[in-house]
Short mmCIF file of C-alpha atoms and ligand atoms in Angstrom, two decimals:
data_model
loop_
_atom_site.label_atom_id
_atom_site.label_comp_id
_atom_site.label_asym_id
_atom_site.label_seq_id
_atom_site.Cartn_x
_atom_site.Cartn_y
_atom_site.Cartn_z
CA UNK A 1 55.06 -7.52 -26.38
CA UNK A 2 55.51 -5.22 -23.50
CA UNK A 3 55.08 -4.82 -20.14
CA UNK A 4 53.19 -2.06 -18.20
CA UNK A 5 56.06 0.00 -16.53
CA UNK A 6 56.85 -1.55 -12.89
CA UNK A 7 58.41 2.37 -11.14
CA UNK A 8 57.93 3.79 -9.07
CA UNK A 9 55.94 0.92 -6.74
CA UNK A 10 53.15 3.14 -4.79
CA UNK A 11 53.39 1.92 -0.73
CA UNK A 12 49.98 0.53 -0.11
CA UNK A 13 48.93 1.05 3.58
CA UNK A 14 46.89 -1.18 5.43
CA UNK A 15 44.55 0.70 7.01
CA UNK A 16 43.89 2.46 3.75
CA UNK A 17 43.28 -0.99 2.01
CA UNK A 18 40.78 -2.29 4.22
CA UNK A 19 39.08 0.99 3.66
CA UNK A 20 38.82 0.82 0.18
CA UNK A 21 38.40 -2.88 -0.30
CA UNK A 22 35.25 -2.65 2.01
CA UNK A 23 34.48 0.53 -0.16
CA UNK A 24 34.44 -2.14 -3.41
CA UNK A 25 33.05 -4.87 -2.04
CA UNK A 26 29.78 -2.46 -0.81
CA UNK A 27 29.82 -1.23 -4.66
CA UNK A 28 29.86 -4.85 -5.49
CA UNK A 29 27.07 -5.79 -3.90
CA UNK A 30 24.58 -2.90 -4.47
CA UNK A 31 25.03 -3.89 -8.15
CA UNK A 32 24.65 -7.41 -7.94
CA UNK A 33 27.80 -8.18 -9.14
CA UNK A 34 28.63 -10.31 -5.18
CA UNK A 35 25.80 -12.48 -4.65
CA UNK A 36 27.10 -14.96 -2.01
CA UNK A 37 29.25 -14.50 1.17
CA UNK A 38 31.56 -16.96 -0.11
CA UNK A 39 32.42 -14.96 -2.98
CA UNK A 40 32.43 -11.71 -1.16
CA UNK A 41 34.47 -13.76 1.99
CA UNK A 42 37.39 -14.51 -1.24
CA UNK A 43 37.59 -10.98 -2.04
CA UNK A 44 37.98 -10.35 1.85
CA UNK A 45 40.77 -12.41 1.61
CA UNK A 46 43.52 -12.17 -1.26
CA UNK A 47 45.34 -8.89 -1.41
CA UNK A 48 44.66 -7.72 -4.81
CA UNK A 49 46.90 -4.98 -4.30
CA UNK A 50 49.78 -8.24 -4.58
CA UNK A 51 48.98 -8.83 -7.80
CA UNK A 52 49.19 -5.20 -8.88
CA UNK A 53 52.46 -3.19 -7.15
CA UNK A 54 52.79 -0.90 -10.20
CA UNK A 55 49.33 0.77 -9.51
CA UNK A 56 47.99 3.02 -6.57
CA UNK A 57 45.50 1.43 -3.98
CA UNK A 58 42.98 3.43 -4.83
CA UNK A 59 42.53 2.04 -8.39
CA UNK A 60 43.56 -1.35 -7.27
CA UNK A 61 40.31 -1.26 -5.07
CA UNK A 62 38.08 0.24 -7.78
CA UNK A 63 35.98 -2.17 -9.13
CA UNK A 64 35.96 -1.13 -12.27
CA UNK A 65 39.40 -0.37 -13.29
CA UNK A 66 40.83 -2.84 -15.55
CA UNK A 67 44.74 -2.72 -14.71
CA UNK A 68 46.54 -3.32 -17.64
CA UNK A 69 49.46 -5.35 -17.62
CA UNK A 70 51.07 -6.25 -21.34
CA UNK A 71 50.50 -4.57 -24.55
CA UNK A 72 50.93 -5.64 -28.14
CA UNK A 73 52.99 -3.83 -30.95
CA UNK A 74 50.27 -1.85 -31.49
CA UNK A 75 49.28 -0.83 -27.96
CA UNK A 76 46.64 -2.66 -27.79
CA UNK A 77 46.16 -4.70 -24.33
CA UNK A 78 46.96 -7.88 -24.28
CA UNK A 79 46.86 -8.71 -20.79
CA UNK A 80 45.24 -7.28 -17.54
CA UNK A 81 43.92 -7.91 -14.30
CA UNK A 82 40.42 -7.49 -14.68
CA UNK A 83 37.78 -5.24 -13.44
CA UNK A 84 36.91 -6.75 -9.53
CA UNK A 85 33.22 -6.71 -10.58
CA UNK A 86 33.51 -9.05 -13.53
CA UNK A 87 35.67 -11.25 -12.05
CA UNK A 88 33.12 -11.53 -9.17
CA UNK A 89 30.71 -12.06 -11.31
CA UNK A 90 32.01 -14.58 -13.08
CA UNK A 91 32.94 -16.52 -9.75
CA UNK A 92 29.32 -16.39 -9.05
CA UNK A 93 27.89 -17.99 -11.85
CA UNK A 94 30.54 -20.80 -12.37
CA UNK A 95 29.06 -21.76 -8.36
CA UNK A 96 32.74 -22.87 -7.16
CA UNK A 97 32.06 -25.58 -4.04
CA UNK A 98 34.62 -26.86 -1.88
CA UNK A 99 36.78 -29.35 -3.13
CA UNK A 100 36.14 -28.53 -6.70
CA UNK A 101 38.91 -28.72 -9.59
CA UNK A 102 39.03 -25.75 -11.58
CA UNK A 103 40.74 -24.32 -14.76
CA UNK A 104 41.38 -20.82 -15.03
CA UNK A 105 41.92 -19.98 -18.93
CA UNK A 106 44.43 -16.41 -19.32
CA UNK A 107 46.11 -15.77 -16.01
CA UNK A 108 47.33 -13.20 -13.64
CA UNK A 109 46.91 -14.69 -10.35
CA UNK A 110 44.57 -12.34 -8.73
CA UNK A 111 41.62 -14.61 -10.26
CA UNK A 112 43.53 -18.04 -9.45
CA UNK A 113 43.73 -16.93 -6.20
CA UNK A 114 39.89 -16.06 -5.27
CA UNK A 115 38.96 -19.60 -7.21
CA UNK A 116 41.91 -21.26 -4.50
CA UNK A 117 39.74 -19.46 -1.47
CA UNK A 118 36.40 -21.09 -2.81
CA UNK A 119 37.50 -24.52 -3.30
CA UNK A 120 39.63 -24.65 -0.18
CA UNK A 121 42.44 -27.13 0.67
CA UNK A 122 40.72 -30.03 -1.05
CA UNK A 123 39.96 -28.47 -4.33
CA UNK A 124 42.64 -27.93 -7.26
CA UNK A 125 43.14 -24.69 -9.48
CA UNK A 126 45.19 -24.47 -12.67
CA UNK A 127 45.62 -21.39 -14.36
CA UNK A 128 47.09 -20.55 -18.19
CA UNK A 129 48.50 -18.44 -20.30
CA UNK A 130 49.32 -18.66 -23.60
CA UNK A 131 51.82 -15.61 -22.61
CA UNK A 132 54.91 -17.14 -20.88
CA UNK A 133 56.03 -13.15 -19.30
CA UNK A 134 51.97 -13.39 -17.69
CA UNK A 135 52.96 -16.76 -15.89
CA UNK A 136 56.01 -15.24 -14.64
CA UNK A 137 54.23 -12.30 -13.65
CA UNK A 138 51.66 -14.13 -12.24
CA UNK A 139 54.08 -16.84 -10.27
CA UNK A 140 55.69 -13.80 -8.53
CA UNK A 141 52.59 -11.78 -7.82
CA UNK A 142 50.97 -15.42 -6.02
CA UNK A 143 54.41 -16.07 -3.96
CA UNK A 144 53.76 -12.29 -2.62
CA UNK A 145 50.37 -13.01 -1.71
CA UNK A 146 51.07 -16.34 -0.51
CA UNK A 147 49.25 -18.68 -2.95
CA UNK A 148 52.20 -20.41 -4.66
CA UNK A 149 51.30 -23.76 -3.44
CA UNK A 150 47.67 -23.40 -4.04
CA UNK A 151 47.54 -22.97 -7.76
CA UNK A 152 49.72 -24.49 -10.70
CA UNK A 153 50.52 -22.38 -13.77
CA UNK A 154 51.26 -23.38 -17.27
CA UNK A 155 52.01 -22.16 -20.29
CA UNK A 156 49.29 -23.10 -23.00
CA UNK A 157 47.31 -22.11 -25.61
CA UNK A 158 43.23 -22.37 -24.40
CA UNK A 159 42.12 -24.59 -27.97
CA UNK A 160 43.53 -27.31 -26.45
CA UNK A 161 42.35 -26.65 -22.21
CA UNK A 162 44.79 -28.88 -20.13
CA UNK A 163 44.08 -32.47 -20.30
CA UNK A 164 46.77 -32.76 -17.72
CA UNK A 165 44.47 -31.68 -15.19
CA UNK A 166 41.31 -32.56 -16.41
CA UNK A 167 38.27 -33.56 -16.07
CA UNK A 168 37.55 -30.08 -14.80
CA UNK A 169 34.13 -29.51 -12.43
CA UNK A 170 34.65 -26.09 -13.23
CA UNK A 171 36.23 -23.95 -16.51
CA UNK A 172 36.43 -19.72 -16.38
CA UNK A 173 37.86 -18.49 -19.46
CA UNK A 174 39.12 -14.82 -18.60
CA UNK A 175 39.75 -13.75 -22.76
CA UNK A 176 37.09 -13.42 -24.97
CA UNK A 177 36.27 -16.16 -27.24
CA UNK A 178 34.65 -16.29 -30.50
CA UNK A 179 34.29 -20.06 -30.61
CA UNK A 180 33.96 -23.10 -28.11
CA UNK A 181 36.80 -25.19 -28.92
CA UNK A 182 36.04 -28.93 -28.27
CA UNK A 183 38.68 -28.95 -25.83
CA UNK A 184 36.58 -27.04 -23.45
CA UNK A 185 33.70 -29.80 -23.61
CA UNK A 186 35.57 -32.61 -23.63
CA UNK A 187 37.69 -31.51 -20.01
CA UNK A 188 34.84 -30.60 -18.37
CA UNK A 189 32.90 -32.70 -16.20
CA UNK A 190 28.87 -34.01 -17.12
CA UNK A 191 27.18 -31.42 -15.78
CA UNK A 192 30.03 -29.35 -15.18
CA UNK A 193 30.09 -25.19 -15.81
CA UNK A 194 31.91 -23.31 -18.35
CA UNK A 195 31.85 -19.55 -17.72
CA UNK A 196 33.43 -17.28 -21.15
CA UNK A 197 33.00 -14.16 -22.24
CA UNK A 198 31.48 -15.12 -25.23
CA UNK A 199 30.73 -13.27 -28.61
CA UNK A 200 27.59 -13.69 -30.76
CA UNK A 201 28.71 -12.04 -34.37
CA UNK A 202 31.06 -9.52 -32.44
CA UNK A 203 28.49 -8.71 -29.50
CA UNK A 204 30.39 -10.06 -26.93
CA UNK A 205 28.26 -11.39 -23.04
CA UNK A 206 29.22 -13.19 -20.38
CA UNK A 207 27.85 -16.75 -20.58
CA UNK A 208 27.58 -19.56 -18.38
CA UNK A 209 27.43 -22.65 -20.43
CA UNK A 210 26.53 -26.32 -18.45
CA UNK A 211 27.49 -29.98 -20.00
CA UNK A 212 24.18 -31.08 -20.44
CA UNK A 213 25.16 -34.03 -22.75
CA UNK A 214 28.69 -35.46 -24.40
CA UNK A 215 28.60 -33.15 -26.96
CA UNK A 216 25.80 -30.20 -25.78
CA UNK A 217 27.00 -27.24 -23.63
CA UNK A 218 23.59 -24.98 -22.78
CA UNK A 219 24.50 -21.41 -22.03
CA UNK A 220 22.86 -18.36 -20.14
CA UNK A 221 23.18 -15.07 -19.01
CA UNK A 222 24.18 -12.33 -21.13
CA UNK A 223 25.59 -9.51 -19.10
CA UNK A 224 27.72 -7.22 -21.27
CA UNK A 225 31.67 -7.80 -20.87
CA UNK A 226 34.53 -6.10 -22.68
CA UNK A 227 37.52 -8.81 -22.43
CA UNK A 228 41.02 -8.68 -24.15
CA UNK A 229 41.04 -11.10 -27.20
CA UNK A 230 41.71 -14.55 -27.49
CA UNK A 231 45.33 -14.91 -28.97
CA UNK A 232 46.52 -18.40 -30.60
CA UNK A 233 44.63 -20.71 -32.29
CA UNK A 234 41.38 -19.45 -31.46
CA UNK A 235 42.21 -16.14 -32.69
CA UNK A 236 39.19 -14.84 -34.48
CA UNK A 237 39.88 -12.21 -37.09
CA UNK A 238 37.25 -9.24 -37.74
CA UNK A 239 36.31 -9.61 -41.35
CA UNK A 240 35.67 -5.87 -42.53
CA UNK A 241 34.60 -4.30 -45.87
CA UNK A 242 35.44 -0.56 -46.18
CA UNK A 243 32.18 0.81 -47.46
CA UNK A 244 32.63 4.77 -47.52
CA UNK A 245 34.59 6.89 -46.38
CA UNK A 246 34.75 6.66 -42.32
CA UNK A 247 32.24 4.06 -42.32
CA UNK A 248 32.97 0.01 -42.27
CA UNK A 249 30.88 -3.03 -42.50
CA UNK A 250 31.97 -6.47 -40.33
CA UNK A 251 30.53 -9.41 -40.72
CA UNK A 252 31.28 -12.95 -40.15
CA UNK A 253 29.14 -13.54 -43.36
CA UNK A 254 30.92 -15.64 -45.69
CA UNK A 255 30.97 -14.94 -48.50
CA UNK A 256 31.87 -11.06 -47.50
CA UNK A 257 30.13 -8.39 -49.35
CA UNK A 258 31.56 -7.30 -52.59
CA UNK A 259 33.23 -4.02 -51.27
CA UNK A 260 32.11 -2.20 -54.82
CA UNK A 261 28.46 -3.25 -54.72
CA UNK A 262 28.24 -2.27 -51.19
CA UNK A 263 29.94 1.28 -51.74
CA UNK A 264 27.98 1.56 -54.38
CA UNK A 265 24.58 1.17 -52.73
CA UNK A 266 25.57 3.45 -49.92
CA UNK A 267 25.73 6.08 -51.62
CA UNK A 268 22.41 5.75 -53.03
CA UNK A 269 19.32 7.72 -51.26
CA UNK A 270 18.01 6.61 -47.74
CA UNK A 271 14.93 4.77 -47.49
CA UNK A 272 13.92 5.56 -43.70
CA UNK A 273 11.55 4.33 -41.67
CA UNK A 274 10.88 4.94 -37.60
CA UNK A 275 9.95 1.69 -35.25
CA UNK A 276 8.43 3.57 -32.67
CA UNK A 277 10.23 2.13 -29.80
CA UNK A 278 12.16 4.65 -27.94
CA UNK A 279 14.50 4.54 -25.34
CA UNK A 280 15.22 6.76 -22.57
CA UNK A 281 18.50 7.56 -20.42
CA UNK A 282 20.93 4.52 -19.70
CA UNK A 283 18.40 2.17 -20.66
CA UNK A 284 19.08 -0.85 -21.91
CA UNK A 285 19.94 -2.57 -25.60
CA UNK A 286 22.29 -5.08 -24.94
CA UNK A 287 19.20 -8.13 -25.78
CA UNK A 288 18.37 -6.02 -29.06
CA UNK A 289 21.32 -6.17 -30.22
CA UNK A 290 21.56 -9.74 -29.52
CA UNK A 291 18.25 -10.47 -31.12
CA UNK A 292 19.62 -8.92 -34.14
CA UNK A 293 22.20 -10.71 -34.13
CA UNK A 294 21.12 -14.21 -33.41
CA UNK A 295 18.71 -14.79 -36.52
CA UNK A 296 19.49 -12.14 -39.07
CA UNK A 297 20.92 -13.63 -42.38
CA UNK A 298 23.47 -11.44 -43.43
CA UNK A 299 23.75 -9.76 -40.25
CA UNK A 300 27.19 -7.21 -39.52
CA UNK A 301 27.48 -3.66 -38.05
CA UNK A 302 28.55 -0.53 -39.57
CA UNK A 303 30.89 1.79 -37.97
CA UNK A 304 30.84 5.36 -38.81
CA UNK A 305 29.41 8.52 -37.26
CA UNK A 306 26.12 10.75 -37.02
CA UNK A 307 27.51 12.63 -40.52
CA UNK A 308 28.42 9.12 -42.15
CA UNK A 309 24.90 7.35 -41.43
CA UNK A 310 22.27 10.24 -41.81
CA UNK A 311 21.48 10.07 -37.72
CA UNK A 312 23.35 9.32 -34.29
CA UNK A 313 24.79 5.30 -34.15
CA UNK A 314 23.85 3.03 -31.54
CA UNK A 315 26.30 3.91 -28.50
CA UNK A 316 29.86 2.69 -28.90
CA UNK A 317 29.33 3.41 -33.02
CA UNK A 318 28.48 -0.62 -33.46
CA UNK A 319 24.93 -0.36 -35.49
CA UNK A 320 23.70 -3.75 -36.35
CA UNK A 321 23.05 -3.36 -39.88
CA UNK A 322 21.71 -6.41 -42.93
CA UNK A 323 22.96 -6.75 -46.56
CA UNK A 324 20.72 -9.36 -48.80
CA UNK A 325 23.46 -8.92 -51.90
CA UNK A 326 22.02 -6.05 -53.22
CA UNK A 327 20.54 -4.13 -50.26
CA UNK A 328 21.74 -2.44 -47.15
CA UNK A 329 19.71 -1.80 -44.05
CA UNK A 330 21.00 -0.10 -40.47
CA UNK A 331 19.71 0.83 -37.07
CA UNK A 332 20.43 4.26 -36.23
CA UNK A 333 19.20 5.63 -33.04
CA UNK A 334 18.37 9.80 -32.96
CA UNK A 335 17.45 12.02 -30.00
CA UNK A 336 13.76 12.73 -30.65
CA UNK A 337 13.47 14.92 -27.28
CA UNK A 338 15.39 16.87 -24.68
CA UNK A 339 12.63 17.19 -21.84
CA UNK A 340 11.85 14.22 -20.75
CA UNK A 341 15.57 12.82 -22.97
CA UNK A 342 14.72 9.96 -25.32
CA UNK A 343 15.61 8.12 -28.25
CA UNK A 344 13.86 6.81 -31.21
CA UNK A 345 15.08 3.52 -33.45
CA UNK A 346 15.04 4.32 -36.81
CA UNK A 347 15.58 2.29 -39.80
CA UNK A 348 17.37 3.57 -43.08
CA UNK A 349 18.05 1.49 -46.06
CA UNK A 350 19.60 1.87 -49.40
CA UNK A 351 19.37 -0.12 -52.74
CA UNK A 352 16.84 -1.44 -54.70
CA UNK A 353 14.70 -3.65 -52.52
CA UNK A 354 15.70 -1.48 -49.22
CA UNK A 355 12.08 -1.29 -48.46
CA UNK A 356 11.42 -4.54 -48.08
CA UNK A 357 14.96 -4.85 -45.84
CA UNK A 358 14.04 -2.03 -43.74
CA UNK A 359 10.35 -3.30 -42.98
CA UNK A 360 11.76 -6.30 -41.78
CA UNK A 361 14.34 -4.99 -39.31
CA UNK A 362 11.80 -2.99 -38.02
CA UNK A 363 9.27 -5.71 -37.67
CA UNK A 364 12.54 -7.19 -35.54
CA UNK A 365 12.89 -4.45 -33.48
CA UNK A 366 8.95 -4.04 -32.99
CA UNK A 367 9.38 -7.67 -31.81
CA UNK A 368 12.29 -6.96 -29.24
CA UNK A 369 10.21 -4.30 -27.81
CA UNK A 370 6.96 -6.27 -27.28
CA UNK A 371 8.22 -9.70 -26.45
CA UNK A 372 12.04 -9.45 -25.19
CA UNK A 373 12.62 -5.38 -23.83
CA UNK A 374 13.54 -5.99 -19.96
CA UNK A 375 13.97 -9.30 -20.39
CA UNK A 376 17.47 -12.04 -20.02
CA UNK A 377 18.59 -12.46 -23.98
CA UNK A 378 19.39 -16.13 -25.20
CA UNK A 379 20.09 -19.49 -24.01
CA UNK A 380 22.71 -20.91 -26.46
CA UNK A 381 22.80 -24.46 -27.60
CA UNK A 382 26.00 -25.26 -28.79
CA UNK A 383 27.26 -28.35 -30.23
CA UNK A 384 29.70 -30.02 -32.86
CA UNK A 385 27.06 -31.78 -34.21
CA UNK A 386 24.33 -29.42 -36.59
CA UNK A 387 21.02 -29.57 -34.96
CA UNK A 388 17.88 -30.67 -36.98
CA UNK A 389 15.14 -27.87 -38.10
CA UNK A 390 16.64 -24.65 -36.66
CA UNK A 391 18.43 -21.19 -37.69
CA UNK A 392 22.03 -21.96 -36.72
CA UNK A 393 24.53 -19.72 -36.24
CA UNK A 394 28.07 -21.89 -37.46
CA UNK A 395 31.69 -20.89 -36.09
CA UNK A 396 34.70 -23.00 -36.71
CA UNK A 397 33.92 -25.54 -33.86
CA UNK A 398 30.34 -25.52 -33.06
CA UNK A 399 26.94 -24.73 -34.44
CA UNK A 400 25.25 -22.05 -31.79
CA UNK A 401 21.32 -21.84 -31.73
CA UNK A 402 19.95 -19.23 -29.89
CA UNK A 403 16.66 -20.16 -27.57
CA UNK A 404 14.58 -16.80 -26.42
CA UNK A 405 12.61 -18.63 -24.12
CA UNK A 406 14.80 -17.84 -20.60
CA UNK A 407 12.84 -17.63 -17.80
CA UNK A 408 12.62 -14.11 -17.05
CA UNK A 409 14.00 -14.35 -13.40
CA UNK A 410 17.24 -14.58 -13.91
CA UNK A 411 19.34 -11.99 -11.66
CA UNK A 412 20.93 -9.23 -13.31
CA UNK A 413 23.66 -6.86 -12.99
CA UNK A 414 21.99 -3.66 -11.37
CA UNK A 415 24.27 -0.47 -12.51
CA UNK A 416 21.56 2.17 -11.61
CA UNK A 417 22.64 1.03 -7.73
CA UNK A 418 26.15 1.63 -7.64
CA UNK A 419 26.21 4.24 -4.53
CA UNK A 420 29.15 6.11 -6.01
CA UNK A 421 27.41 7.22 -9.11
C1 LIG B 1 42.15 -10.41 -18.91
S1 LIG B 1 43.65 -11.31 -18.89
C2 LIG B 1 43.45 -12.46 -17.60
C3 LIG B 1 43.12 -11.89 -16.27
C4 LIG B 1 43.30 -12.82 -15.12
N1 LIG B 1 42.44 -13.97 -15.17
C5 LIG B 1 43.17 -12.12 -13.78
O1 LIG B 1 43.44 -12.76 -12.78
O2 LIG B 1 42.83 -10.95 -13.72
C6 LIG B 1 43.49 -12.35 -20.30
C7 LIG B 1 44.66 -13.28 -20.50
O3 LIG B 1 44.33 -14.24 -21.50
C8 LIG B 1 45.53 -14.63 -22.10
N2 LIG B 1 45.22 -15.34 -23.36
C9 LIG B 1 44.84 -14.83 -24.55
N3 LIG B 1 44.70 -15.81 -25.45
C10 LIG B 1 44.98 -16.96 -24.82
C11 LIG B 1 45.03 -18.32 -25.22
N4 LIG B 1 44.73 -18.68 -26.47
N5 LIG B 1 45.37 -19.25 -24.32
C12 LIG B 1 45.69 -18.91 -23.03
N6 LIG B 1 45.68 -17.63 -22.60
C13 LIG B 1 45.33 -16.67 -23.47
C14 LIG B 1 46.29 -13.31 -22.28
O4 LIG B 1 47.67 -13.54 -22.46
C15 LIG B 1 45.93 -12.60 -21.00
O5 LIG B 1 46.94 -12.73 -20.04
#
């Protein structure tokens, strides 16, 4: 692994600072992502420009850059301080209280910090890596800032939490996760708040799970995050079938496809078939593809482009797409008009009883449209234990069910009122 390059160190000026970290906290709010004073106060108060030397103030203080901080052989991130607005965001739904104890899973001490402002002299924060150069990193950057007493670090891999420290009232687990390792439950107070960016079948949301039970965690929310992966034992692999070339299927179905028989059916003519739901600019999707993705046997997405599937992909080239063992059906999404701009969801399908698959993601897309457009996503039930009479998705720890029955209330992120767009 290696570490983002530390020279030259940019001098951050004070007056400059305040100006921008105002600037970000105004952003903040006008989307939604600051939703209490206490949160916002926390912010105000840790110098996030401490626990990033090697970048320039003005990024530091942009609440969207994600600084990254350690890279894997590839060059892929593997560590970062993350965007200010999702780590806001997260602090508001895990509700931190005075006095609280709280685990921080993946550190870098900015976050640590803001959770050791909310829970105040009383409280207790504990923050881990499974990256012993990010503890370092992250001991130094909290001396700087002037927070080494108020949170302890540790090296450790998140499957197992830290029973050192636990029972937690409160866990925030800053990599994205694929699974809920037991771990998690068992360290975290009855009634207690788990807040992970989670991922349904590679869709990955912020959720806020609660201990309802001794083995039930209930989660909401649903906002779209983009998180560096879990590493260690909870690493979740991408299963993916090469189907033609350019375009790929993944899946978490298991058995996988046979690569053949799906290459083979590809290449055999499109059935299509238009939903009649359209879409118009930045609207959006993120609960379709969720819906898709919750109770679709044989659910993946292909990746490939506009000249690869027939019509434009979903944005970001993820199109949920179903294969019944002999069939293949996809969601493509083509411009239909330029004046007012909009989109249309189309269906295409390929192999013998691609009819019948494309009728019925359409019917699921109808569905979306009528009953869930506008609207929160899923609750998630998850538990170790497999729950009587419902469609269940299974990952290595838990069984997930997905509820569509959220109140339709719940706040939301608000991009369209960020004042600097
Ligand atoms: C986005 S960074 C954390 C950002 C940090 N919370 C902050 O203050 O901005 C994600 C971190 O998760 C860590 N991580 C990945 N897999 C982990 C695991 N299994 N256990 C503990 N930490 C892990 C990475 O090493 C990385 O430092």
């Amino acid at each position: 692994m290696t570490t983002a390059d530390t020279t030259p160190t940019p001098a951050h000026d004070a007056d400059q600072i305040h100006e921008l970290r105002e600037r970000m906290i105004t952003r903040m709010w006008a989307i939604n992502a600051l939703r209490t004073d206490q949160v916002a106060q926390a912010v105000r108060a840790v110098p996030r420009h401490e626990f990033a030397s090697e970048f320039a103030a003005d990024e530091v203080y942009d609440m969207n850059a994600v600084l990254r901080t350690r890279f894997g052989p590839d060059g892929e991130t593997t560590s970062s301080v993350s965007g200010t607005w999702v780590q806001a965001l997260m602090l508001e739904h895990a509700d931190i209280g005075p006095g609280m104890r709280v685990l921080e899973v993946g550190s870098g001490g900015y976050n640590a910090a803001l959770i050791a402002e909310l829970v105040g002299p009383d409280g207790a924060v504990t923050s881990i890596d499974i990256d012993p150069a990010v503890i370092d990193r992250a001991r130094d950057c909290l001396a700087a800032a002037g927070y080494t007493d108020r949170v302890r670090l540790a090296v450790a891999d998140a499957e197992h939490g830290f029973p050192d420290g636990a029972p937690f009232d409160r866990i925030i687990v800053t990599a994205g996760a694929d699974d809920l390792p037991p771990a998690w439950t068992d360290q975290l107070v009855q009634g207690g708040r788990l807040v992970v960016p989670f991922s349904v079948r590679g869709f990955e949301r912020i959720y806020v799970f609660t201990r309802s039970s001794e083995r039930l965690l209930v989660g909401e929310g649903g906002d779209v995050a983009g998180f560096v992966r879990m590493q260690g034992q909870g690493e979740h692999v991408q299963r993916q079938v090469p189907v033609a070339e350019g375009v790929t299927f993944t899946t978490d179905a298991d058995p996988l496809p046979d690569q053949d028989k799906l290459a083979q059916v590809f290449i055999q003519p499109a059935h299509e078939e238009w939903t009649g739901v359209r879409m118009g600019p930045r609207e959006f999707f993120a609960t379709l593809q969720m819906w898709l993705a919750t109770d679709m046997p044989g659910f993946g997405t292909l990746t490939g482009d506009a000249d690869a599937l027939g019509h434009a992909p979903m944005p970001g080239q993820r199109t949920p797409a179903l294969w019944n063992g002999t069939s293949l059906a996809y969601l493509v999404l083509p411009r239909v008009s330029t004046d007012p701009d909009q989109w249309e969801y189309l269906v295409r399908g390929h192999g013998p009883n691609a009819t019948t698959l494309v009728d019925s993601l359409v019917e699921r897309v109808r569905r979306w449209d009528t009953d869930h457009r506008g609207g929160p996503g899923p609750r998630l039930l998850a538990s170790p234990d497999l729950p009587p009479g419902d469609e269940v998705i299974p990952t290595r720890h838990t069984y997930l069910v997905a509820r569509w029955d959220q109140p339709l209330d719940t706040p939301r992120l608000d991009w369209e009122a960020d004042p600097e767009t």
